[in-house]
Amino acid sequence: MTHSPNGAYRSRGHRRASSAKRWAIVAVCIAVVGGIAWPVLSYFNYFDLFSDKGESISFGQEGGQAGGDTGQQKSDPKSPVLMPTGPKADFKIANTVPEDGTKIAVTTLEGKKSGFTGKVWVWVPKEYKDPKYANSGFPVMIALPGGAGYPINYWMGTDLKLEASISKWHDEGKSLPFILAMPVLNPHPDNGIYNDASDIPGQPKMGTWLTEDVPDLIKANFRTIRSRDGWAMMGSSTGGFASLKSALQKPEKFKAIIASGPDIAPDSPLWNGHETEKAANNPNLLAPKLIKKGGPDVYLAFQVGTKGSDAQAKPKIEQFLNKFGNKGPIHTKYSVIQGGEHNAKTYVPGMYDGGLIQWISEHMQGPTPAS
């Protein structure tokens, strides 16, 4: 090796080139390993170790506003607002809505009235923690999935953007700032048989779970509206049937619904041998009874696509509407989603585009201050 200035320079340059090449190889290896590892780690929720999933959350109800807390605020029976009644549930963070940072939480509810135990996810809009609404009750929407609806309720995910959409629509003046309650729908995780959101003899009382125990959980932990004007349901497919049936069966509890691609009649095989009870859960029989009774008024919004199984559901929905739509206390709104399919990704934007969320919001009670 020469010791001339130029020779020394060439030697150092050679070492630098070799070093750069080694680092380039290392970088490529890291990239390759990372590309393989990322989906694996993601699959096993490795990166949730750095999130707040699983942490306890009180939804800003510290200082005596959460149900069961010492110093809990008591409701005036004459007030339109129902303060949390307690006992306080143990909510854990399940997801964060990326658009505004609000939290979706989950708890396990042991239904005192139904005897069924299952998970319930809850989301409250950002307005709930706004000081100007500190003493206001909020409307509640129970959101139900289709399919098995167990062990999760798919509305609790952030991919369908139900929570983000409610916030956006409220900011645009098109929706009330609903509290969302998202319970499991069915007790059978493995056989695909669903219970039609009903109390089928010999089976878990899923009708009572959805219409009694779940509302009781929300009333126990959140500021709600005392009257039926603050209570709604929504759902797709089987969840749409559950919403429709529940509003017609218990109109004193639920004022409005959005049913997306719903079944119109109960069809669970578990009804075999229980025709009387099945009839008591059939919207086609419940609707004329409510019309004959003359009230209370219910607001039933329907939407359906034109492709796939929605194309088969459409005639049955329209037959129901032709018989009972906008008759007496039954008020209806109908939206056909051209090219829409039987899935939640179709139905969420459809709630907005078809004017359904705005329509039910106009007939319900928004955040109400205590009197």
Coordinates of C-alpha atoms in Angstrom, one line a residue:
M1 CA 0.0 0.0 0.0
T2 CA 1.4 3.4 -1.0
H3 CA 1.8 6.1 1.6
S4 CA 1.3 8.9 -0.8
P5 CA -1.6 11.2 -0.1
N6 CA -3.4 9.9 -3.1
G7 CA -2.7 6.3 -2.2
A8 CA -3.9 6.9 1.4
Y9 CA -7.1 8.5 0.0
R10 CA -7.7 5.5 -2.3
S11 CA -7.3 3.1 0.6
R12 CA -9.8 5.0 2.8
G13 CA -12.2 5.3 -0.1
H14 CA -12.0 1.5 -0.6
R15 CA -12.8 0.9 3.1
R16 CA -15.7 3.4 2.9
A17 CA -17.1 1.7 -0.1
S18 CA -16.9 -1.7 1.5
S19 CA -18.5 -0.4 4.7
A20 CA -21.3 1.2 2.7
K21 CA -21.9 -2.1 0.9
R22 CA -22.1 -4.0 4.2
W23 CA -24.6 -1.5 5.6
A24 CA -26.7 -1.7 2.4
I25 CA -26.9 -5.5 2.8
V26 CA -27.8 -5.2 6.5
A27 CA -30.6 -2.7 5.6
V28 CA -32.0 -5.0 2.9
C29 CA -32.0 -7.9 5.4
I30 CA -33.8 -5.8 8.0
A31 CA -36.4 -4.7 5.4
V32 CA -36.9 -8.3 4.3
V33 CA -37.2 -9.6 7.9
G34 CA -39.4 -6.7 8.8
G35 CA -41.7 -7.3 5.8
I36 CA -42.2 -10.9 7.0
A37 CA -42.4 -10.1 10.7
W38 CA -44.9 -7.2 10.5
P39 CA -48.0 -9.2 9.4
V40 CA -47.0 -11.9 11.9
L41 CA -46.6 -9.5 14.8
S42 CA -49.7 -7.6 13.7
Y43 CA -51.7 -10.9 13.6
F44 CA -50.7 -11.6 17.2
N45 CA -51.5 -8.0 18.2
Y46 CA -47.9 -7.4 19.2
F47 CA -48.2 -3.7 18.5
D48 CA -51.2 -3.5 20.9
L49 CA -48.5 -3.7 23.6
F50 CA -47.9 -0.1 22.8
S51 CA -51.6 0.9 22.8
D52 CA -54.1 1.5 25.6
K53 CA -56.2 -1.5 24.7
G54 CA -57.2 -3.3 27.9
E55 CA -56.9 -0.3 30.1
S56 CA -59.8 0.7 32.3
I57 CA -61.9 3.6 31.2
S58 CA -64.6 5.7 32.9
F59 CA -65.6 7.9 29.9
G60 CA -64.9 11.0 31.9
Q61 CA -67.4 10.2 34.6
E62 CA -65.1 10.8 37.5
G63 CA -66.2 12.9 40.4
G64 CA -69.4 11.2 41.2
Q65 CA -71.0 11.0 37.7
A66 CA -70.3 7.4 37.0
G67 CA -72.9 4.9 38.2
G68 CA -72.0 3.4 41.6
D69 CA -69.5 6.1 42.5
T70 CA -69.5 7.7 45.9
G71 CA -71.4 10.9 45.6
Q72 CA -73.3 9.8 42.6
Q73 CA -75.7 12.4 41.2
K74 CA -79.3 11.4 41.8
S75 CA -81.9 11.9 39.1
D76 CA -84.9 14.1 39.7
P77 CA -87.9 11.9 38.7
K78 CA -89.4 14.8 36.9
S79 CA -86.2 15.5 34.9
P80 CA -86.0 14.3 31.3
V81 CA -82.4 13.3 32.1
L82 CA -81.6 10.0 33.8
M83 CA -78.3 10.2 35.6
P84 CA -76.3 7.0 35.9
T85 CA -78.1 4.6 38.3
G86 CA -75.2 2.2 39.0
P87 CA -73.7 -0.1 39.7
K88 CA -70.6 0.9 37.7
A89 CA -69.5 -1.6 35.1
D90 CA -65.8 -2.5 34.5
F91 CA -65.1 -1.1 31.0
K92 CA -61.9 -1.8 29.2
I93 CA -60.6 0.0 26.1
A94 CA -61.1 -2.2 23.0
N95 CA -60.4 0.3 20.2
T96 CA -59.6 3.9 19.5
V97 CA -61.5 5.8 16.7
P98 CA -58.6 7.3 14.7
E99 CA -60.6 10.2 13.4
D100 CA -61.2 11.9 16.8
G101 CA -59.5 9.7 19.4
T102 CA -62.7 8.6 21.1
K103 CA -62.7 5.2 22.7
I104 CA -64.7 2.0 22.2
A105 CA -64.8 0.0 25.4
V106 CA -66.1 -3.5 26.3
T107 CA -67.5 -5.1 29.4
T108 CA -69.0 -8.5 30.2
L109 CA -72.6 -8.1 31.3
E110 CA -74.3 -10.7 33.4
G111 CA -78.0 -10.1 32.5
K112 CA -80.1 -10.1 35.6
K113 CA -83.3 -10.4 33.7
S114 CA -82.3 -12.7 30.9
G115 CA -79.8 -14.9 32.8
F116 CA -77.5 -14.6 29.7
T117 CA -73.9 -13.4 30.1
G118 CA -72.2 -11.8 27.1
K119 CA -70.0 -8.9 26.0
V120 CA -71.2 -5.4 25.3
W121 CA -69.1 -2.7 23.5
V122 CA -69.9 0.9 24.1
W123 CA -68.9 4.2 22.4
V124 CA -69.8 7.7 23.5
P125 CA -69.4 10.7 21.2
K126 CA -66.9 13.4 21.9
E127 CA -69.7 15.7 23.0
Y128 CA -70.4 13.5 26.0
K129 CA -67.3 14.9 27.7
D130 CA -67.9 18.5 26.6
P131 CA -68.4 20.6 29.7
K132 CA -71.5 22.3 28.2
Y133 CA -73.2 18.9 28.1
A134 CA -72.0 17.9 31.6
N135 CA -75.6 17.6 32.9
S136 CA -77.2 16.5 29.7
G137 CA -78.7 13.1 28.9
F138 CA -77.7 11.6 25.5
P139 CA -79.7 9.5 23.1
V140 CA -78.8 5.8 22.8
M141 CA -78.7 3.6 19.7
I142 CA -78.3 -0.2 20.2
A143 CA -76.4 -1.4 17.1
L144 CA -76.8 -5.0 16.1
P145 CA -74.8 -7.1 13.7
G146 CA -75.9 -9.7 11.2
G147 CA -74.8 -13.3 11.0
A148 CA -73.9 -15.2 14.1
G149 CA -73.3 -12.0 16.1
Y150 CA -71.0 -13.9 18.4
P151 CA -68.4 -13.8 19.9
I152 CA -68.1 -10.2 18.7
N153 CA -70.4 -7.5 17.4
Y154 CA -68.7 -6.2 14.3
W155 CA -69.8 -2.6 14.8
M156 CA -67.1 -2.4 17.5
G157 CA -64.4 -2.4 14.9
T158 CA -63.1 0.9 13.4
D159 CA -63.0 -0.4 9.8
L160 CA -66.7 0.0 9.2
K161 CA -66.5 3.6 10.5
L162 CA -69.9 3.6 12.2
E163 CA -68.6 5.7 15.2
A164 CA -66.5 8.0 13.0
S165 CA -69.5 8.5 10.7
I166 CA -71.9 9.3 13.6
S167 CA -69.4 12.0 14.7
K168 CA -69.1 13.4 11.2
W169 CA -72.8 13.4 10.6
H170 CA -73.5 15.2 13.8
D171 CA -70.9 17.8 13.0
E172 CA -72.8 18.3 9.7
G173 CA -76.2 18.6 11.5
K174 CA -77.5 15.3 10.1
S175 CA -77.4 13.1 13.2
L176 CA -77.8 13.2 16.9
P177 CA -74.7 12.4 18.9
F178 CA -75.8 8.9 19.8
I179 CA -74.2 6.7 22.5
L180 CA -73.7 3.4 20.8
A181 CA -74.3 0.1 22.6
M182 CA -73.1 -3.0 20.7
P183 CA -74.0 -6.2 22.4
V184 CA -73.5 -9.8 21.1
L185 CA -76.6 -10.9 19.3
N186 CA -76.7 -14.6 19.6
P187 CA -75.5 -17.2 22.2
H188 CA -74.3 -19.9 19.8
P189 CA -70.7 -19.4 18.7
D190 CA -70.3 -22.6 16.8
N191 CA -73.4 -23.9 15.1
G192 CA -74.6 -20.8 13.2
I193 CA -78.1 -21.1 14.5
Y194 CA -79.5 -17.7 15.6
N195 CA -82.3 -17.0 18.1
D196 CA -84.2 -14.2 16.2
A197 CA -83.4 -11.9 19.1
S198 CA -86.2 -13.6 21.0
D199 CA -87.0 -15.5 24.1
I200 CA -87.5 -18.9 22.5
P201 CA -88.7 -21.5 25.1
G202 CA -85.8 -23.6 26.4
Q203 CA -83.2 -21.2 25.0
P204 CA -81.3 -18.2 26.3
K205 CA -83.6 -15.2 26.6
M206 CA -82.0 -13.1 23.9
G207 CA -85.0 -10.8 23.5
T208 CA -84.8 -9.9 27.2
W209 CA -81.0 -9.5 26.9
L210 CA -81.2 -7.0 24.1
T211 CA -84.2 -5.0 25.2
E212 CA -83.9 -5.1 29.0
D213 CA -80.4 -6.0 30.2
V214 CA -78.4 -4.0 27.7
P215 CA -80.5 -0.8 28.2
D216 CA -80.2 -1.3 31.9
L217 CA -76.4 -1.4 31.6
I218 CA -76.3 1.8 29.7
K219 CA -78.6 3.5 32.1
A220 CA -76.4 2.3 35.0
N221 CA -73.3 3.9 33.6
F222 CA -74.2 6.9 31.4
R223 CA -76.3 10.0 31.3
T224 CA -79.3 9.1 29.2
I225 CA -82.7 10.4 28.3
R226 CA -85.5 9.0 30.5
S227 CA -88.2 8.7 27.8
R228 CA -88.4 6.5 24.7
D229 CA -87.6 9.6 22.7
G230 CA -83.9 8.9 23.4
W231 CA -83.8 5.2 22.5
A232 CA -83.3 3.6 19.1
M233 CA -82.0 0.5 17.4
M234 CA -80.2 -0.3 14.2
G235 CA -78.9 -3.4 12.6
S236 CA -78.1 -5.3 9.4
S237 CA -79.6 -8.6 8.2
T238 CA -80.5 -10.5 11.4
G239 CA -79.7 -7.4 13.4
G240 CA -82.1 -5.5 11.2
F241 CA -84.8 -8.0 12.0
A242 CA -84.0 -7.7 15.7
S243 CA -84.4 -4.0 15.5
L244 CA -87.7 -4.1 13.7
K245 CA -89.2 -6.8 15.9
S246 CA -88.1 -5.1 19.1
A247 CA -89.6 -1.7 18.2
L248 CA -92.9 -3.2 17.2
Q249 CA -92.9 -5.5 20.2
K250 CA -91.8 -2.9 22.8
P251 CA -92.7 0.5 21.3
E252 CA -92.9 2.0 24.8
K253 CA -89.1 1.4 25.0
F254 CA -87.8 2.2 21.5
K255 CA -89.0 5.0 19.2
A256 CA -87.0 4.6 16.1
I257 CA -84.9 2.0 14.1
I258 CA -82.8 1.7 11.0
A259 CA -83.1 -1.8 9.5
S260 CA -80.6 -2.6 6.7
G261 CA -81.4 -5.6 4.5
P262 CA -83.5 -7.2 7.3
D263 CA -85.4 -10.4 7.5
I264 CA -89.1 -9.6 7.9
A265 CA -90.3 -12.8 9.7
P266 CA -88.7 -15.0 12.3
D267 CA -87.1 -18.2 10.8
S268 CA -84.9 -19.8 13.4
P269 CA -85.3 -23.6 13.5
L270 CA -85.4 -23.3 17.3
W271 CA -89.0 -22.1 17.0
N272 CA -90.1 -25.7 16.0
G273 CA -92.9 -26.7 18.4
H274 CA -93.4 -23.1 19.7
E275 CA -95.7 -21.5 17.1
T276 CA -97.5 -19.3 19.6
E277 CA -94.3 -17.8 20.8
K278 CA -93.0 -17.4 17.3
A279 CA -96.1 -15.5 16.3
A280 CA -95.5 -13.1 19.2
N281 CA -92.2 -12.2 17.6
N282 CA -93.3 -11.8 14.0
P283 CA -93.3 -8.2 12.7
N284 CA -96.0 -9.1 10.2
L285 CA -98.3 -9.8 13.1
L286 CA -97.0 -7.2 15.5
A287 CA -97.5 -4.3 13.1
P288 CA -101.3 -4.7 12.7
K289 CA -101.6 -5.0 16.4
L290 CA -99.8 -1.7 16.9
I291 CA -101.9 0.0 14.2
K292 CA -105.1 -1.3 15.9
K293 CA -103.9 -0.1 19.3
G294 CA -103.2 3.4 17.8
G295 CA -99.7 3.9 19.3
P296 CA -97.2 4.8 20.5
D297 CA -95.7 6.2 17.3
V298 CA -92.6 4.4 15.9
Y299 CA -90.3 5.5 13.1
L300 CA -89.0 2.6 11.0
A301 CA -86.3 3.3 8.4
F302 CA -85.4 0.6 5.9
Q303 CA -82.6 0.3 3.4
V304 CA -81.7 -2.5 1.0
G305 CA -79.3 -3.0 -1.9
T306 CA -80.1 -4.4 -5.3
K307 CA -77.4 -7.1 -5.6
G308 CA -76.9 -10.5 -4.1
S309 CA -79.2 -11.6 -1.2
D310 CA -80.5 -8.1 -0.9
A311 CA -82.2 -8.6 -4.2
Q312 CA -84.1 -11.5 -2.7
A313 CA -84.9 -9.5 0.5
K314 CA -86.1 -6.5 -1.3
P315 CA -89.6 -7.8 -2.3
K316 CA -90.4 -9.0 1.2
I317 CA -89.4 -5.6 2.7
E318 CA -91.6 -3.8 0.1
Q319 CA -94.5 -6.1 0.8
F320 CA -94.3 -5.2 4.5
L321 CA -94.1 -1.5 3.6
N322 CA -97.1 -1.8 1.3
K323 CA -99.2 -3.3 4.1
F324 CA -98.1 -1.3 7.1
G325 CA -95.9 1.6 6.0
N326 CA -97.1 5.0 7.1
K327 CA -100.3 3.7 8.5
G328 CA -101.5 4.9 11.9
P329 CA -98.6 5.0 14.4
I330 CA -96.2 3.3 12.0
H331 CA -94.1 5.9 10.2
T332 CA -91.7 4.6 7.6
K333 CA -88.9 5.7 5.3
Y334 CA -87.4 3.5 2.6
S335 CA -84.1 3.7 0.7
V336 CA -82.9 1.5 -2.2
I337 CA -79.1 1.4 -2.6
Q338 CA -78.6 0.9 -6.3
G339 CA -75.8 -1.6 -6.8
G340 CA -75.6 -2.1 -3.0
E341 CA -74.8 -5.5 -1.5
H342 CA -75.8 -7.3 1.6
N343 CA -73.0 -6.1 3.9
A344 CA -72.2 -3.5 6.5
K345 CA -69.9 -1.5 4.3
T346 CA -72.8 -0.8 2.0
Y347 CA -75.2 0.1 4.8
V348 CA -73.1 2.6 6.8
P349 CA -72.8 5.2 4.0
G350 CA -76.4 4.3 3.0
M351 CA -77.6 5.5 6.4
Y352 CA -76.4 9.0 5.3
D353 CA -77.0 9.0 1.6
G354 CA -80.5 7.7 2.0
G355 CA -81.3 10.3 4.7
L356 CA -82.2 7.6 7.2
I357 CA -80.0 8.8 10.1
Q358 CA -81.3 12.4 9.6
W359 CA -84.9 11.2 9.5
I360 CA -84.8 9.3 12.8
S361 CA -82.8 12.0 14.4
E362 CA -85.5 14.5 13.6
H363 CA -88.0 12.4 15.4
M364 CA -85.9 11.7 18.5
Q365 CA -84.6 13.7 21.4
G366 CA -81.1 15.2 21.3
P367 CA -78.9 15.9 24.3
T368 CA -81.2 17.2 27.0
P369 CA -80.1 19.3 30.0
A370 CA -81.4 18.4 33.4
S371 CA -84.4 20.5 34.4

